[in-house]
Amino acid sequence: MNLGRPPGRLQLVLERVQEDVLEPEFVSDAPLVRFEAYADRSRVFGWVRLDAERLTDLLNAHEELHLVNVQIEDLEDGRTRTADDVLVHRRELIAVHVSGPRGDAARRKPTRTHPIAVQSGPYLIGGHLHAAPGVDAIANARQRQPMIPLTDAWIEYWAGGQRKRQWVGAIVINRELADWIKVVTDDDLTFGRLRHRESGA
């Protein structure tokens, strides 16, 4: 189906169950993975063929995501509905998660990992930020493009009055929407010591 996508828009065709899907040509050889996008009041999810290693670059290269065949969880009442298509602006995306194995280790640059916590609206996110040795992690994050990846990560939020916490492995966060970002300890990440705080606290 040709939707005549304008420049700056990334189209992803999702499947609602873990089966074969119709996907854009540029991801045709990629594995089928779980896709989840988090916005201020909702979570959009499904299955898609997408190379997880390219996710950060794809998000930073496009200002809009056109998601086809999705499920949407409303964070206020916890209900899930389906939608044929959803247009999401990158500036509305708090975080995006794609499951699957990490990329080729031979292609990675030497970095040091820093345990950090991020609060963005209703979400509390923890994980490891990768930065070059000797670089201030937070200052480096602020100098990057808007979408930055964390590894060994989890995300916590409330939906329908229930607290949900999910280990996601790798997640891409939108630093421009963060209420705060701070360096923490590995124990803080592991043992659930972190809690939501007011913006600027």
PDB file of N, CA and C in Angstrom, residues 47-81:
ATOM      1  N   TRP A  47       3.734  -6.010  17.046  1.00  0.00           N
ATOM      2  CA  TRP A  47       4.916  -6.719  16.568  1.00  0.00           C
ATOM      3  C   TRP A  47       5.317  -6.171  15.210  1.00  0.00           C
ATOM      4  N   VAL A  48       6.605  -6.051  14.962  1.00  0.00           N
ATOM      5  CA  VAL A  48       7.068  -5.466  13.710  1.00  0.00           C
ATOM      6  C   VAL A  48       8.422  -6.050  13.335  1.00  0.00           C
ATOM      7  N   ARG A  49       8.707  -6.065  12.045  1.00  0.00           N
ATOM      8  CA  ARG A  49      10.048  -6.468  11.601  1.00  0.00           C
ATOM      9  C   ARG A  49      10.917  -5.214  11.561  1.00  0.00           C
ATOM     10  N   LEU A  50      11.844  -5.150  12.497  1.00  0.00           N
ATOM     11  CA  LEU A  50      12.674  -3.958  12.623  1.00  0.00           C
ATOM     12  C   LEU A  50      13.994  -4.338  13.269  1.00  0.00           C
ATOM     13  N   ASP A  51      15.078  -3.843  12.703  1.00  0.00           N
ATOM     14  CA  ASP A  51      16.406  -4.070  13.261  1.00  0.00           C
ATOM     15  C   ASP A  51      16.567  -3.186  14.487  1.00  0.00           C
ATOM     16  N   ALA A  52      16.578  -3.782  15.690  1.00  0.00           N
ATOM     17  CA  ALA A  52      16.637  -3.006  16.926  1.00  0.00           C
ATOM     18  C   ALA A  52      17.888  -2.134  16.988  1.00  0.00           C
ATOM     19  N   GLU A  53      18.966  -2.590  16.351  1.00  0.00           N
ATOM     20  CA  GLU A  53      20.213  -1.830  16.392  1.00  0.00           C
ATOM     21  C   GLU A  53      20.071  -0.480  15.685  1.00  0.00           C
ATOM     22  N   ARG A  54      19.120  -0.372  14.747  1.00  0.00           N
ATOM     23  CA  ARG A  54      18.938   0.854  13.970  1.00  0.00           C
ATOM     24  C   ARG A  54      17.882   1.772  14.569  1.00  0.00           C
ATOM     25  N   LEU A  55      17.227   1.350  15.637  1.00  0.00           N
ATOM     26  CA  LEU A  55      16.073   2.091  16.126  1.00  0.00           C
ATOM     27  C   LEU A  55      16.403   3.537  16.466  1.00  0.00           C
ATOM     28  N   THR A  56      17.477   3.778  17.205  1.00  0.00           N
ATOM     29  CA  THR A  56      17.822   5.141  17.599  1.00  0.00           C
ATOM     30  C   THR A  56      18.048   6.028  16.383  1.00  0.00           C
ATOM     31  N   ASP A  57      18.800   5.525  15.409  1.00  0.00           N
ATOM     32  CA  ASP A  57      19.061   6.311  14.194  1.00  0.00           C
ATOM     33  C   ASP A  57      17.776   6.609  13.438  1.00  0.00           C
ATOM     34  N   LEU A  58      16.884   5.620  13.351  1.00  0.00           N
ATOM     35  CA  LEU A  58      15.627   5.818  12.637  1.00  0.00           C
ATOM     36  C   LEU A  58      14.769   6.875  13.321  1.00  0.00           C
ATOM     37  N   LEU A  59      14.704   6.830  14.639  1.00  0.00           N
ATOM     38  CA  LEU A  59      13.882   7.795  15.369  1.00  0.00           C
ATOM     39  C   LEU A  59      14.448   9.209  15.257  1.00  0.00           C
ATOM     40  N   ASN A  60      15.756   9.345  15.317  1.00  0.00           N
ATOM     41  CA  ASN A  60      16.360  10.671  15.202  1.00  0.00           C
ATOM     42  C   ASN A  60      16.279  11.222  13.781  1.00  0.00           C
ATOM     43  N   ALA A  61      16.118  10.346  12.806  1.00  0.00           N
ATOM     44  CA  ALA A  61      16.080  10.783  11.404  1.00  0.00           C
ATOM     45  C   ALA A  61      14.675  11.159  10.934  1.00  0.00           C
ATOM     46  N   HIS A  62      13.652  10.862  11.742  1.00  0.00           N
ATOM     47  CA  HIS A  62      12.279  11.123  11.320  1.00  0.00           C
ATOM     48  C   HIS A  62      11.530  11.900  12.396  1.00  0.00           C
ATOM     49  N   GLU A  63      10.758  12.878  11.972  1.00  0.00           N
ATOM     50  CA  GLU A  63       9.987  13.696  12.908  1.00  0.00           C
ATOM     51  C   GLU A  63       8.623  13.105  13.226  1.00  0.00           C
ATOM     52  N   GLU A  64       8.169  12.144  12.415  1.00  0.00           N
ATOM     53  CA  GLU A  64       6.861  11.533  12.629  1.00  0.00           C
ATOM     54  C   GLU A  64       6.950  10.025  12.459  1.00  0.00           C
ATOM     55  N   LEU A  65       6.130   9.301  13.196  1.00  0.00           N
ATOM     56  CA  LEU A  65       5.966   7.870  13.032  1.00  0.00           C
ATOM     57  C   LEU A  65       4.531   7.592  12.621  1.00  0.00           C
ATOM     58  N   HIS A  66       4.363   6.939  11.485  1.00  0.00           N
ATOM     59  CA  HIS A  66       3.040   6.491  11.055  1.00  0.00           C
ATOM     60  C   HIS A  66       2.960   5.005  11.375  1.00  0.00           C
ATOM     61  N   LEU A  67       2.199   4.661  12.415  1.00  0.00           N
ATOM     62  CA  LEU A  67       2.084   3.287  12.888  1.00  0.00           C
ATOM     63  C   LEU A  67       0.778   2.698  12.395  1.00  0.00           C
ATOM     64  N   VAL A  68       0.879   1.577  11.710  1.00  0.00           N
ATOM     65  CA  VAL A  68      -0.290   0.933  11.120  1.00  0.00           C
ATOM     66  C   VAL A  68      -0.589  -0.362  11.874  1.00  0.00           C
ATOM     67  N   ASN A  69      -1.896  -0.595  12.177  1.00  0.00           N
ATOM     68  CA  ASN A  69      -2.339  -1.833  12.791  1.00  0.00           C
ATOM     69  C   ASN A  69      -1.784  -1.964  14.209  1.00  0.00           C
ATOM     70  N   VAL A  70      -2.218  -1.099  15.104  1.00  0.00           N
ATOM     71  CA  VAL A  70      -1.635  -1.027  16.446  1.00  0.00           C
ATOM     72  C   VAL A  70      -2.665  -1.300  17.535  1.00  0.00           C
ATOM     73  N   GLN A  71      -2.149  -1.559  18.720  1.00  0.00           N
ATOM     74  CA  GLN A  71      -2.953  -1.616  19.928  1.00  0.00           C
ATOM     75  C   GLN A  71      -2.545  -0.448  20.823  1.00  0.00           C
ATOM     76  N   ILE A  72      -3.529   0.158  21.480  1.00  0.00           N
ATOM     77  CA  ILE A  72      -3.279   1.347  22.293  1.00  0.00           C
ATOM     78  C   ILE A  72      -3.837   1.129  23.692  1.00  0.00           C
ATOM     79  N   GLU A  73      -2.969   1.256  24.690  1.00  0.00           N
ATOM     80  CA  GLU A  73      -3.393   1.168  26.082  1.00  0.00           C
ATOM     81  C   GLU A  73      -3.578   2.576  26.635  1.00  0.00           C
ATOM     82  N   ASP A  74      -4.754   2.878  27.138  1.00  0.00           N
ATOM     83  CA  ASP A  74      -5.039   4.160  27.770  1.00  0.00           C
ATOM     84  C   ASP A  74      -4.546   4.097  29.213  1.00  0.00           C
ATOM     85  N   LEU A  75      -3.649   5.009  29.605  1.00  0.00           N
ATOM     86  CA  LEU A  75      -3.077   4.945  30.948  1.00  0.00           C
ATOM     87  C   LEU A  75      -4.062   5.382  32.026  1.00  0.00           C
ATOM     88  N   GLU A  76      -5.107   6.107  31.658  1.00  0.00           N
ATOM     89  CA  GLU A  76      -6.054   6.567  32.666  1.00  0.00           C
ATOM     90  C   GLU A  76      -6.992   5.459  33.123  1.00  0.00           C
ATOM     91  N   ASP A  77      -7.536   4.692  32.173  1.00  0.00           N
ATOM     92  CA  ASP A  77      -8.465   3.631  32.577  1.00  0.00           C
ATOM     93  C   ASP A  77      -7.898   2.229  32.392  1.00  0.00           C
ATOM     94  N   GLY A  78      -6.694   2.106  31.790  1.00  0.00           N
ATOM     95  CA  GLY A  78      -6.057   0.810  31.624  1.00  0.00           C
ATOM     96  C   GLY A  78      -6.620  -0.034  30.498  1.00  0.00           C
ATOM     97  N   ARG A  79      -7.566   0.500  29.745  1.00  0.00           N
ATOM     98  CA  ARG A  79      -8.175  -0.262  28.667  1.00  0.00           C
ATOM     99  C   ARG A  79      -7.320  -0.233  27.406  1.00  0.00           C
ATOM    100  N   THR A  80      -7.438  -1.298  26.616  1.00  0.00           N
ATOM    101  CA  THR A  80      -6.695  -1.408  25.367  1.00  0.00           C
ATOM    102  C   THR A  80      -7.665  -1.453  24.202  1.00  0.00           C
ATOM    103  N   ARG A  81      -7.374  -0.676  23.159  1.00  0.00           N
ATOM    104  CA  ARG A  81      -8.190  -0.682  21.958  1.00  0.00           C
ATOM    105  C   ARG A  81      -7.273  -0.838  20.749  1.00  0.00           C
TER     106      ARG A  81
END
